[in-house]
Amino acid sequence: MKLLPTIWNRRELLWNLAVRELKQRYRGSVLGFLWTLLTPLFMAVIYLFFLRLLAGRGVPMEEIIIGVFAWQFTVQCTQAGTTCVLGSANLVKKVAFPLEILPLSQVLANTISYLLSLVVQFPLLMFLLSRSNQHLAMTWPIFFLWVAWQTLFNLGLTSFVGALNVFYRDTQHLVGLALSAWFFLSPVMYNMEFALNLAAQWPLAADLLYANPMTVILNGYRAALLPESAAAYPPAAWIGLLLVPVMFILGVVVYRRRQHLFADML
Amino acid sequence: MNAIEAVGLGKRYYRRGGQRATTLLETLTGFGRARREEFWCLREANFAIPAGRTVGVIGPNGSGKSSLLGLAAGTITPTEGHVRTQGRISSLLELGAGFHPELSGRENVYLNAALLGIPREDVKKKFDQIVDFADLREFIDMPVKHYSSGMYVRLGFSIAVEVDPDILLIDEVLAVGDIAFQLKCLDRIRQFQRRGKTILFVSHALQTVEEFCHEAFLIHGGRLVERGEPSEVILKYIRRYMGEGGGLFTQEFGTRAVEFGNVRLLNAAGEETGIFETGGALTIEIPYVAHRRIEKPVFGFSLKTGNGMYIYGSNTQIQQVAVPPLEGAGVVRLDFAPLRLMHGNYFLSLSIHSWDHAEQFHRREDWWPFGVRNTGEDLGLFKLDARWHCP
């Protein structure tokens, strides 16, 4: 069974499930979609404040905002991934449909949510930049190439944890821990300048930081939008860049190899 | 052309350890693996169902009926062999399986149809029909979490049948909703049959299987042990697995001060048989052994259909038959002539109790199954004395 034609044939189902996901997320809450904006904005303020307090050194607000919104995209996909098959046990057991749709619809829903949040993020960035008489960098369209790259990465990750969690329920707990650790190991609330200053004595630490796919993606976002930010590509960064398709292929292959057993395990 | 074709179809599961989600630790240490024990819930199923046929699958609980349906629907992957289906399948393995509680009935109709692979345009056209069939017009914009269970399944059934499938898979879901809705469901099933759709349906309602199906499959212990004319397969099923010795659904009570011997069901010629003819004779020969002298005993009987519907029951007390005191062994006979039962499968229960009902001596519930064949063309459950008077 070819993957792409199958998904294309069932695009209505994919869309329906993604819409269902978004609807149920906001139904019954007064602020609804606003939460998608309020949560990262609030986090950005907290990070900014504590970083100044603890490290005594600041990171521009614009960089933190870009980092937090993008980080939230991956976190939400991954967390949705752990439940994407388990939470649809009834569907998997009782209805025949291409199971690849499950992680795909979660990623689609979160991508839509992320893109919608940009409607606020971009004006906010423009406002923050305007205070120092700056504008968004002319390279801003490249931002969307990075969105595509991150989406690919998220899809691999979501499929991987989704399949794994069917067989080992430990996955959901490990994912929670891993995400907390990963957050501090990625330049979300700090930027590269901040991290490289700290890592000056340990060159290996800098290499490891660059080999993190999220580092490459976040740097890419910032370089695309902010006039004073530029992404560096030491050899280790290419590893981080290439880990994206590796994660995508690994996730999708593992998921598809194992999906015939899902109904038996649920 | 075959709508469903299975070749060497089998599904293996593991009891304990193996199939449930294990913890990582168990896998790493290998602990827990040793306990796993395989069992086949279905094995070597070979069959072909031509398009337009209705096939009923019967068998005791846990015999593999639902697995067969799941394999045909494609939700379960076979361990060996394969199953091929031709045409669009709508499966009623569980009504409203894809419903999301927070979404309204309307949104769930579209979501559920998308799961079944129905284009949105088609659903739009049929939307009113779906809602009308489910009779939920006033509630269609309400979240389904507020639906009653009856409303829930009505909407599920309605979507599954209105989307015009080529093959309909039904797992014991026809007994949903109130009587009016059940009749509507059965009527819709008949419509499907007239339009040449293929139906594979699992049920414990033997009467319904006999009434609706062209063919019946009997599954026991994961094997397709019998297939053919529904009435014959059903009779084999109830004689082999239910009733005397079968141990399914039968119950036995009593102090055994008087005990039944080897009860025999005889036809008009006095031969022991399992099948009787409408309008013919059925004689039940009831040997008994009394272990003490019983004054004024009461013999009773009752008849139920294959679906468990109570048809008729009476006893010697109600019918004011004088029964002499019981002492030692003896035989009581119960005659039905003419036999007014129509085509179908039935269960006979017998009891002996004291005059004041204070003591139940022996009672065997649903113990003796038998079949009745009607050679006439009249229909129904019971032959009534109907007379026409014309001018």
XYZ file of C-alpha atoms in Angstrom:
657
model
C 0.000 0.000 0.000
C 1.490 3.276 -1.070
C 1.489 5.843 1.691
C 0.875 9.096 -0.133
C -2.046 8.001 -2.366
C -3.668 6.370 0.674
C -3.432 9.553 2.696
C -4.614 11.627 -0.260
C -7.666 9.388 -0.679
C -8.556 9.833 2.948
C -7.790 13.540 3.138
C -11.329 14.274 4.285
C -10.872 11.988 7.260
C -7.504 13.572 8.006
C -9.067 17.011 7.922
C -12.053 15.926 10.002
C -9.870 14.426 12.706
C -7.620 17.492 12.808
C -10.641 19.763 13.109
C -12.087 17.512 15.794
C -8.827 17.803 17.699
C -8.830 21.589 17.525
C -12.514 21.888 18.367
C -12.322 19.683 21.407
C -9.260 21.529 22.632
C -11.104 24.816 22.906
C -14.708 23.766 23.397
C -16.098 24.679 26.762
C -13.352 27.170 27.597
C -14.213 30.877 27.632
C -10.961 32.083 26.118
C -10.768 29.192 23.637
C -8.089 29.722 21.033
C -6.646 32.603 23.047
C -5.023 30.016 25.301
C -2.782 29.014 22.410
C -1.425 32.556 22.498
C -1.622 33.310 26.193
C 0.301 30.273 27.379
C 3.505 30.877 25.364
C 3.366 34.635 25.917
C 3.065 34.132 29.636
C 5.900 31.595 29.604
C 8.063 34.001 27.604
C 7.607 36.685 30.262
C 8.464 34.233 33.038
C 11.604 33.012 31.275
C 12.729 36.553 30.515
C 12.269 37.571 34.109
C 13.986 34.581 35.684
C 16.866 34.530 33.269
C 17.629 38.150 34.130
C 17.212 37.345 37.821
C 19.296 34.176 37.880
C 21.912 34.711 35.204
C 21.891 38.461 35.528
C 22.146 38.584 31.798
C 19.367 39.157 29.405
C 18.311 37.638 26.125
C 16.240 39.804 23.775
C 12.502 39.374 24.276
C 12.023 38.750 20.541
C 14.282 35.708 20.608
C 12.490 34.221 23.598
C 9.091 34.699 21.988
C 10.176 32.956 18.792
C 11.742 30.167 20.857
C 8.765 29.573 23.118
C 6.169 29.488 20.333
C 8.256 27.082 18.266
C 9.083 24.909 21.268
C 5.419 24.682 22.153
C 4.719 23.362 18.654
C 7.052 20.394 19.163
C 5.934 19.755 22.735
C 2.265 19.669 21.799
C 2.883 17.333 18.871
C 4.953 14.968 20.995
C 2.487 14.906 23.852
C -0.404 14.382 21.449
C 1.720 11.636 19.915
C 1.770 9.530 23.076
C -2.026 9.432 23.112
C -2.769 9.506 19.390
C -3.197 5.728 19.123
C -4.077 4.854 22.710
C -6.695 7.585 22.916
C -8.371 6.287 19.778
C -8.453 2.662 20.898
C -12.100 2.385 20.006
C -11.496 3.622 16.479
C -8.462 1.425 15.923
C -10.318 -1.687 17.037
C -13.688 -1.069 15.466
C -13.148 0.898 12.278
C -10.869 0.077 9.370
C -8.937 3.109 8.143
C -5.282 3.919 7.431
C -3.826 4.289 10.913
C -1.139 6.686 9.659
C -3.919 9.256 9.807
C -3.787 9.313 13.610
C -0.368 10.939 14.176
C -0.750 12.897 10.954
C -4.004 14.501 12.096
C -2.425 15.491 15.418
C 0.510 17.105 13.666
C -1.827 18.812 11.217
C -3.949 20.208 14.059
C -0.884 21.524 15.866
C 0.592 22.958 12.685
C -2.624 24.864 12.067
C -2.566 26.054 15.646
C 1.069 27.153 15.289
C 0.445 28.989 12.026
C -2.540 30.769 13.542
C -0.456 31.851 16.521
C 1.937 33.541 14.082
C -0.807 36.031 13.339
C -0.122 37.414 16.794
C 3.560 36.538 17.009
C 4.597 38.492 13.905
C 2.928 41.812 14.827
C 4.256 41.416 18.348
C 7.789 40.950 17.037
C 7.389 43.947 14.731
C 6.254 46.019 17.686
C 9.172 44.914 19.863
C 11.646 45.584 17.058
C 10.147 48.994 16.330
C 11.084 50.153 19.811
C 14.712 50.017 18.705
C 13.823 51.293 15.237
C 14.236 47.915 13.616
C 12.087 45.905 11.243
C 11.545 42.251 10.516
C 14.398 40.906 8.410
C 13.759 40.740 4.664
C 14.417 37.014 4.888
C 11.197 36.424 6.833
C 9.637 34.112 4.162
C 12.408 31.624 4.991
C 10.697 31.288 8.357
C 8.090 29.109 6.664
C 10.696 26.760 5.238
C 11.776 26.165 8.817
C 8.141 25.582 9.800
C 8.020 22.862 7.145
C 11.287 21.390 8.394
C 10.064 21.376 12.011
C 6.741 19.850 10.940
C 8.613 17.007 9.276
C 10.603 16.478 12.458
C 7.479 16.606 14.622
C 5.692 14.108 12.415
C 8.522 11.614 12.845
C 8.614 12.180 16.578
C 4.846 11.981 16.983
C 4.584 8.731 15.011
C 7.507 7.248 16.901
C 6.207 7.915 20.412
C 2.663 7.060 19.314
C 3.672 3.581 18.160
C 6.064 2.999 21.044
C 3.465 3.929 23.648
C 1.112 1.252 22.367
C 3.659 -1.404 23.284
C 5.313 0.239 26.269
C 3.212 2.544 28.382
C 6.478 3.700 29.973
C 6.874 5.873 26.905
C 4.431 8.520 28.066
C 6.352 8.995 31.316
C 9.720 8.995 29.592
C 8.485 11.533 27.054
C 7.496 13.898 29.852
C 10.929 13.649 31.427
C 12.758 13.846 28.136
C 10.869 16.971 27.119
C 11.825 18.767 30.356
C 15.475 17.906 29.893
C 15.393 18.699 26.213
C 13.897 22.107 26.949
C 16.988 23.140 28.879
C 19.296 21.626 26.272
C 17.692 23.632 23.469
C 18.055 27.397 23.014
C 14.422 28.145 23.802
C 14.627 30.654 26.626
C 18.196 31.552 25.805
C 20.021 32.116 22.536
C 23.273 30.760 21.132
C 25.288 33.707 22.302
C 24.145 33.082 25.849
C 24.861 29.346 25.639
C 28.236 29.604 23.897
C 29.427 32.019 26.565
C 28.619 29.435 29.182
C 30.089 26.577 27.126
C 33.297 28.398 26.256
C 35.432 25.993 28.289
C 33.818 22.842 26.838
C 33.915 22.711 23.052
C 32.145 19.371 23.090
C 29.147 20.933 24.828
C 28.834 23.461 22.021
C 28.996 20.676 19.450
C 26.333 18.709 21.278
C 24.120 21.773 21.439
C 24.471 22.266 17.697
C 23.750 18.602 16.972
C 20.332 19.045 18.587
C 17.784 19.391 15.761
C 15.775 21.889 17.789
C 18.842 24.148 18.047
C 19.187 24.266 14.289
C 15.460 24.909 13.820
C 15.252 27.649 16.471
C 18.393 29.341 15.142
C 16.907 29.179 11.670
C 13.705 30.860 12.823
C 15.573 33.643 14.575
C 17.963 34.237 11.691
C 15.049 34.441 9.286
C 13.068 36.991 11.290
C 15.481 39.080 13.299
C 17.893 41.488 11.594
C 20.576 41.119 14.256
C 20.494 37.347 14.519
C 22.483 35.077 12.226
C 22.652 31.304 12.272
C 26.065 29.685 12.314
C 26.606 26.299 10.745
C 29.602 24.567 12.259
C 29.935 20.890 11.246
C 27.874 19.784 14.253
C 24.930 21.913 13.071
C 24.740 19.832 9.900
C 24.227 16.784 12.076
C 21.341 18.570 13.783
C 19.937 19.540 10.413
C 20.141 16.013 9.044
C 18.657 14.480 12.182
C 15.351 15.981 11.074
C 14.822 13.702 8.051
C 16.358 10.829 10.023
C 13.763 11.287 12.763
C 11.020 11.594 10.167
C 11.960 8.373 8.393
C 12.596 6.483 11.623
C 9.242 7.546 13.110
C 7.204 6.798 10.030
C 8.905 3.461 9.358
C 8.571 2.245 12.960
C 4.927 3.295 13.036
C 4.052 1.616 9.757
C 5.940 -1.572 10.604
C 4.041 -1.916 13.853
C 0.579 -0.610 13.082
C -0.862 -4.009 12.178
C -0.407 -5.015 15.819
C -2.122 -1.973 17.331
C -5.614 -3.480 17.445
C -4.277 -6.533 19.292
C -2.498 -4.483 21.915
C -5.268 -2.065 22.819
C -18.549 -12.733 -7.794
C -17.569 -13.190 -4.202
C -18.023 -10.284 -1.842
C -15.988 -11.849 0.935
C -13.412 -14.566 0.490
C -11.275 -16.109 3.203
C -8.445 -18.540 2.672
C -6.793 -20.301 5.576
C -7.695 -17.383 7.781
C -6.327 -17.508 11.310
C -5.684 -15.172 14.203
C -3.421 -15.934 17.112
C -3.387 -14.152 20.429
C -1.290 -14.636 23.486
C -2.835 -15.255 26.828
C -1.347 -13.220 29.660
C 1.973 -11.354 29.386
C 2.513 -11.351 25.677
C -0.258 -9.291 24.170
C -0.926 -6.728 26.828
C 1.286 -3.697 26.866
C 4.374 -4.650 28.771
C 6.695 -2.368 30.613
C 10.089 -1.680 29.199
C 11.649 -3.406 32.180
C 9.865 -6.642 31.379
C 11.184 -6.618 27.858
C 14.702 -5.754 28.853
C 14.903 -8.425 31.507
C 12.882 -10.971 29.602
C 10.790 -11.387 32.702
C 7.180 -12.127 31.935
C 7.899 -13.558 28.527
C 7.907 -17.119 29.796
C 4.293 -16.888 30.873
C 2.924 -16.212 27.466
C 0.800 -18.876 26.017
C -0.646 -18.748 22.550
C -4.177 -19.450 21.549
C -5.949 -19.245 18.251
C -9.251 -17.423 18.373
C -9.816 -18.393 14.755
C -8.041 -20.901 12.594
C -8.209 -22.288 9.076
C -11.370 -20.491 8.137
C -12.042 -21.033 4.439
C -15.169 -19.622 2.894
C -16.514 -17.516 0.072
C -19.637 -15.428 0.360
C -21.114 -14.492 -3.019
C -22.360 -10.931 -3.400
C -25.959 -10.495 -2.337
C -25.961 -13.173 0.328
C -26.809 -12.743 3.962
C -24.771 -14.958 6.237
C -25.373 -15.353 9.941
C -22.545 -16.372 12.221
C -23.570 -18.255 15.325
C -21.721 -20.001 18.105
C -21.123 -19.853 21.839
C -19.499 -16.850 23.501
C -15.782 -16.625 22.838
C -15.893 -18.979 19.892
C -14.314 -16.485 17.474
C -17.364 -14.888 15.864
C -16.372 -11.299 16.522
C -12.798 -11.982 15.465
C -14.096 -13.274 12.150
C -16.019 -10.034 11.685
C -13.036 -7.926 12.723
C -10.858 -9.757 10.205
C -13.408 -9.201 7.448
C -13.667 -5.532 8.397
C -9.886 -5.210 8.331
C -9.524 -3.901 11.869
C -7.721 -7.079 12.896
C -4.714 -8.263 10.913
C -4.688 -12.020 10.260
C -1.817 -14.064 11.673
C -2.107 -16.466 8.753
C -4.106 -16.733 5.571
C -5.983 -13.788 4.141
C -9.406 -12.350 3.610
C -10.441 -10.426 0.522
C -13.456 -8.176 0.237
C -15.022 -6.623 -2.813
C -16.785 -3.289 -2.480
C -17.314 -0.700 0.187
C -17.680 -2.049 3.691
C -19.705 -0.496 6.431
C -19.116 -2.175 9.722
C -21.445 -2.024 12.653
C -18.917 -3.656 14.931
C -19.790 -1.041 17.435
C -22.327 1.662 16.860
C -20.983 5.160 17.190
C -17.419 3.869 17.570
C -15.960 7.051 16.158
C -18.195 9.475 17.995
C -16.563 12.199 19.954
C -18.532 13.167 23.061
C -17.747 16.886 22.893
C -18.892 17.279 19.308
C -22.497 17.751 18.258
C -24.523 15.072 16.529
C -24.136 16.971 13.268
C -20.344 17.151 13.517
C -20.185 13.504 14.474
C -22.202 12.495 11.424
C -19.553 14.051 9.186
C -16.688 12.653 11.233
C -18.155 9.167 11.313
C -18.903 9.217 7.599
C -15.321 10.320 6.929
C -14.140 7.320 8.935
C -16.244 5.076 6.755
C -14.722 6.757 3.725
C -17.782 8.626 2.508
C -17.153 11.883 0.627
C -18.530 14.971 2.364
C -20.713 15.819 -0.622
C -22.540 12.488 -0.366
C -23.080 12.950 3.341
C -24.523 16.402 2.758
C -27.076 14.931 0.387
C -28.021 12.179 2.795
C -27.796 14.215 5.951
C -31.539 14.735 6.332
C -32.227 11.061 5.704
C -29.701 10.077 8.351
C -31.176 12.417 10.920
C -34.744 11.427 10.101
C -33.986 7.734 10.282
C -32.397 8.205 13.695
C -35.314 10.479 14.615
C -32.980 13.005 16.210
C -33.841 16.226 14.405
C -34.292 18.273 17.582
C -31.086 17.021 19.135
C -28.720 17.052 16.179
C -26.846 20.172 17.306
C -26.421 18.970 20.859
C -23.081 17.431 21.951
C -23.467 13.660 21.852
C -22.242 13.375 25.429
C -25.730 14.501 26.416
C -27.392 11.817 24.287
C -29.055 8.842 25.895
C -27.486 5.506 25.011
C -30.450 4.802 22.741
C -29.978 8.054 20.825
C -26.278 7.316 20.516
C -26.720 3.941 18.868
C -29.604 5.150 16.729
C -27.400 7.794 15.184
C -24.571 5.274 14.757
C -26.819 2.769 13.049
C -28.371 5.418 10.889
C -25.008 6.601 9.543
C -23.780 3.076 8.913
C -26.816 2.083 6.857
C -27.474 5.364 5.060
C -24.011 5.535 3.553
C -24.976 2.809 1.093
C -22.281 0.179 1.648
C -21.846 -2.905 -0.554
C -21.035 -5.074 2.423
C -22.570 -4.645 5.827
C -20.913 -6.255 8.823
C -23.106 -6.398 11.903
C -22.012 -7.521 15.340
C -25.014 -8.188 17.522
C -26.226 -4.640 17.319
C -29.694 -5.082 15.910
C -31.158 -5.249 19.372
C -30.689 -1.549 19.977
C -33.136 1.164 20.788
C -36.793 0.662 21.461
C -39.063 -1.762 19.648
C -40.053 0.792 17.033
C -36.426 1.429 16.144
C -35.594 -2.269 16.124
C -38.345 -2.872 13.615
C -37.007 -0.007 11.511
C -33.548 -1.583 11.638
C -34.801 -4.987 10.565
C -36.810 -3.360 7.814
C -33.679 -1.583 6.617
C -31.800 -4.893 6.619
C -34.489 -6.382 4.376
C -34.132 -3.416 2.038
C -30.408 -4.099 1.851
C -31.112 -7.685 0.921
C -33.539 -6.683 -1.824
C -30.908 -4.354 -3.280
C -28.427 -7.225 -3.478
C -26.089 -6.150 -0.692
C -23.944 -8.628 1.156
C -24.473 -8.947 4.878
C -22.357 -10.833 7.375
C -23.886 -10.801 10.770
C -23.064 -12.193 14.164
C -25.914 -12.875 16.508
C -27.139 -14.911 19.407
C -30.689 -14.262 18.302
C -31.093 -17.581 16.527
C -34.603 -16.830 15.382
C -33.389 -13.676 13.664
C -30.588 -15.570 11.949
C -33.043 -18.174 10.748
C -35.438 -15.543 9.516
C -32.962 -13.296 7.717
C -30.041 -15.364 6.529
C -29.480 -17.389 3.400
C -26.760 -19.294 5.131
C -25.438 -19.804 8.633
C -21.881 -20.409 9.856
C -21.403 -22.233 13.109
C -18.150 -21.370 14.836
C -16.875 -23.248 17.821
C -13.442 -23.096 19.410
C -12.157 -20.915 16.570
C -13.156 -23.379 13.874
C -15.822 -23.039 11.270
C -17.449 -26.351 12.144
C -20.691 -26.183 10.225
C -22.199 -24.146 7.401
C -25.361 -24.378 5.361
C -29.103 -23.900 5.576
C -29.695 -21.717 8.673
C -32.378 -23.904 10.216
C -30.208 -27.006 9.971
C -27.092 -25.317 11.288
C -29.017 -23.760 14.145
C -30.553 -27.079 15.058
C -27.130 -28.702 15.057
C -25.863 -25.876 17.199
C -28.555 -26.073 19.819
C -28.533 -29.850 19.897
C -24.784 -30.077 20.115
C -23.857 -27.178 22.337
C -26.995 -26.290 24.191
C -29.595 -28.405 25.879
C -28.895 -31.769 27.402
C -25.197 -32.360 27.780
C -24.283 -29.147 25.997
C -24.215 -27.243 29.208
C -24.915 -23.884 27.595
C -27.785 -21.808 28.895
C -29.307 -24.797 30.656
C -30.118 -24.693 34.329
C -31.096 -27.365 36.775
C -32.657 -27.005 40.211
C -34.476 -29.042 42.809
C -34.297 -31.230 45.868
C -34.375 -34.342 43.686
C -36.940 -36.107 45.821
C -38.308 -36.959 42.408
C -35.949 -37.000 39.455
C -36.433 -36.961 35.706
C -35.129 -39.962 33.840
C -34.171 -39.977 30.184
C -36.819 -37.700 28.656
C -37.590 -38.453 25.004
C -39.257 -36.321 22.340
C -41.328 -38.516 20.005
C -43.123 -37.855 16.739
C -46.487 -39.221 15.600
C -44.915 -42.565 14.686
C -43.439 -42.863 18.166
C -39.866 -42.350 16.932
C -37.410 -40.243 18.868
C -36.408 -37.192 16.806
C -35.308 -33.547 17.050
C -37.502 -32.178 14.277
C -41.285 -32.046 14.241
C -43.857 -30.905 11.781
C -46.343 -28.104 12.251
C -49.785 -29.667 12.573
C -48.228 -33.046 13.391
C -47.770 -34.588 16.807
C -45.169 -34.081 19.516
C -45.160 -36.415 22.462
C -42.870 -35.921 25.400
C -42.161 -39.049 27.363
C -41.141 -38.187 30.913
C -39.816 -41.060 33.013
C -39.341 -40.264 36.696
C -38.005 -41.887 39.848
C -39.475 -40.879 43.200
C -37.170 -41.475 46.146
C -40.015 -41.095 48.632
C -43.779 -41.095 48.382
C -45.037 -37.773 47.014
C -48.690 -36.834 47.489
C -50.251 -34.504 44.934
C -47.213 -33.724 42.739
C -47.440 -31.128 39.981
C -45.792 -31.617 36.557
C -45.164 -28.466 34.546
C -43.612 -27.454 31.243
C -42.720 -24.325 29.319
C -41.663 -23.555 25.767
C -39.338 -20.812 24.562
C -38.156 -19.776 21.118
C -34.514 -19.854 20.071
C -34.374 -16.167 21.025
C -35.549 -16.962 24.524
C -39.059 -15.635 24.110
C -41.516 -17.377 26.409
C -44.287 -18.910 24.306
C -46.379 -21.044 26.536
C -46.296 -22.764 29.891
C -48.734 -24.750 31.963
C -48.903 -27.494 34.574
C -51.137 -30.260 35.821
C -52.425 -28.042 38.618
C -53.556 -25.259 36.272
C -55.069 -27.791 33.904
C -56.706 -29.628 36.818
C -55.261 -33.001 35.934
C -55.361 -35.493 38.742
C -51.877 -36.946 39.268
C -51.762 -40.025 41.472
C -49.219 -40.070 44.333
C -45.699 -40.864 43.073
C -43.902 -43.859 44.394
C -40.869 -45.461 42.714
C -40.456 -45.195 38.967
C -43.064 -44.270 36.394
C -43.691 -42.438 33.143
C -45.779 -39.337 32.387
C -46.649 -38.378 28.836
C -47.328 -34.907 27.483
C -48.969 -34.671 24.053
C -49.086 -31.736 21.674
C -51.442 -32.708 18.869
C -51.827 -30.917 16.608
C -48.547 -29.086 17.216
C -49.292 -25.421 16.707
C -45.701 -24.188 16.718
C -44.438 -22.906 13.384
C -41.052 -23.190 11.683
C -38.246 -22.478 14.136
C -36.199 -23.695 17.034
C -37.551 -24.137 20.509
C -36.526 -25.060 24.000
C -38.543 -27.216 26.339
C -38.308 -26.909 30.124
C -39.858 -29.372 32.566
C -40.466 -29.285 36.281
C -41.965 -31.305 39.123
C -42.951 -29.492 42.293
C -45.219 -29.883 45.314
C -48.880 -28.840 45.287
C -48.234 -25.752 47.399
C -45.046 -24.793 45.455
C -43.095 -25.087 48.717
C -40.755 -27.693 47.304
C -39.208 -27.820 43.858
C -38.345 -31.452 43.291
C -36.660 -31.212 39.929
C -36.580 -28.587 37.273
C -34.625 -28.534 34.036
C -34.670 -25.175 32.310
C -34.169 -24.934 28.528
C -32.935 -28.494 28.622
C -34.441 -30.026 25.519
C -34.046 -28.187 22.227
C -36.046 -29.185 19.182
C -36.904 -27.865 15.757
C -40.215 -27.493 14.003
C -40.659 -27.433 10.227
C -43.720 -26.052 8.543
C -44.669 -27.632 5.248
C -47.432 -25.095 4.605
C -46.986 -21.612 3.270
C -48.472 -19.761 6.219
C -46.061 -17.666 8.246
C -45.385 -16.722 11.815
C -44.618 -18.216 15.162
C -47.855 -19.878 16.082
C -50.531 -21.573 14.038
C -53.884 -20.035 14.863
C -57.299 -21.376 14.014
C -58.078 -18.765 11.437
C -61.300 -19.156 9.473
C -62.544 -16.984 6.662
C -66.232 -16.423 6.119
C -67.022 -15.141 2.682
C -70.372 -14.038 1.277
